[in-house]
């Protein structure tokens, strides 16, 4: 990843030291000095996938261990659920779309803050199939849309339609588990799904089995802009363990840089933890996420930063979509960038 604030990316190295383990949890504590490591639980917003590879690479490559951290990774069921888990004290840090944090804060407050931006461009997109006749939002009217129950994209969808002159109730919505969306599309039971562009490789694989081809319509093509996937922390972690959080953020930044430079090795780290996953799909998901991470916005502001103007724009999209008063909260109050390091 390139940025005027970051050092040059590491050159490609030989194969990664892969972590062996079972299930979705990775527990790092293999060195003789493991007793001295600080435990950190990480709540993912989704199940293990390529766009979460940096956390797994951080474990496999020893970035967290070198920072004196013992990391446990928990799978998730959506951004809203991840924010809830952090707020409840069930994890120290987590990943989620910042829109879900804004929505939770506007609905009554939540003891969670975003501490590092990962996607400085929105990942939200419509997935459909070639030949469906859906080429834009107008042609989507009357078509059936499946969306995951707890996705941060859900909050944005009505505002995207309204700003394009389309009534939200003109597109029937089916809420479902994220794992069921691609099969629904492949079976023709829905005409489109609401996803992140990072999930395209998985849907492509499922559709290919049905002899169909994926078509992706990014919502940014219809005016959507703002921050997306972010690293968050509970206020308890921020207040009681600031030095641990600082080390975790720095190690995560290093892991993201490594994953950007070595997507094959980062994907392999996820595969080592989830043997049933498709390695090609994992790498494809990671590669699809890179333009959302490394772009003109992150180059301008520095990776991880939250530009006040773009943060306000992000909130305006959420407020308009959920019928919140734009003055209901100050979006700057939901971020804490003290842990990004002096170079930020």
Phi, psi and omega in degrees: 000137183251142178195148179291351180260347187250155177285169180298142180296149178295148178287162181297132179249175177292178190311146181287150173279106188275141178275127174267141182181170182243155175068206186261352183262139176241122179246117182260119180183048191261350183271161179301335182265018185303330181298340183268355183283147177271128181284135177224124176262133183246122179262114175282158176276336178226184172293162179305132182203174183297327180284354173255010190300333184298326180294316180293321177294324178299325176285308186297323182273356176082013181296319179287319178300316180297336178271007178078031185239142173250111191254132172243131184252129180248132176290159181231177181231031178130159182297318180298320179293321179298317178298319179297317180296320177294316182297327181279355180083015180276354176206158181273314180226167180194173177242140180191160172290134185294339177299324178292324176295317180297318179297315180297320180294320181290335182271004177150003179091149181206135183278058182220144175225150173279130184247348178200128174282136175251308175260116176266004171230150184288138181268356191291141183202158170267132171253131173220190181243150176303134180091001180285342184087358179268110181238346178201186183289324180298320181284354178272348181301131179085353180271155182273130182243130172257136176223148178291144188301321188246021183284146175292340179294330184302321183293333184273334189305311181300321181292322178299316179296312183297321180290346176255016174074026182240132179288127181305325182283002178277354178238108180298137184243137174243121176271133184211171174292142182303328181291344182265354187290313180298316176299321177300319179291318181296325181278354180077014180281341169227162182264341182198163177228156176258119189221180163262145180301337180296338184271003182302316181301322179294315179294322177301318181296316180292316181294324180300325179294338178260007179073027182241159182240135183284142171235128184248129177241096180298137179291341175296337176291345181245025171103350183292134175212157179138179180282155179233241181308126183220159173268131183234163178216150174289152179295332177297317178296317181299316185279322187262338184224050184300323181289322176297316179296319178301316179294322179294317180297316180296316179296324178293321176299317178296321180293323178291319176299315179298315182295325177293323181277334185227064183299331179293317180289323178294318178297322179295330177293323176292316180301322180296328179275332182231080187303332182283350181288152179274118185299319181296321178294316179302314180293322178297320178297318179295314180298324178294336181277341188299319178295340177280338181267310186251102183207188184294334180287312179292329177292323181287314189261344186096136182300136177095342185284159174241107176290129184304319182293315180289328176296319178296320177297319178301314180295321180299322177297316180294314182300313181295322182291323184260008181060036173272150171292131180299339178269008183294333177204160174263111184302333179296337180287350183263000180237150178218102185261018180295343187263006181281342180104162185298328185289347176275000000 
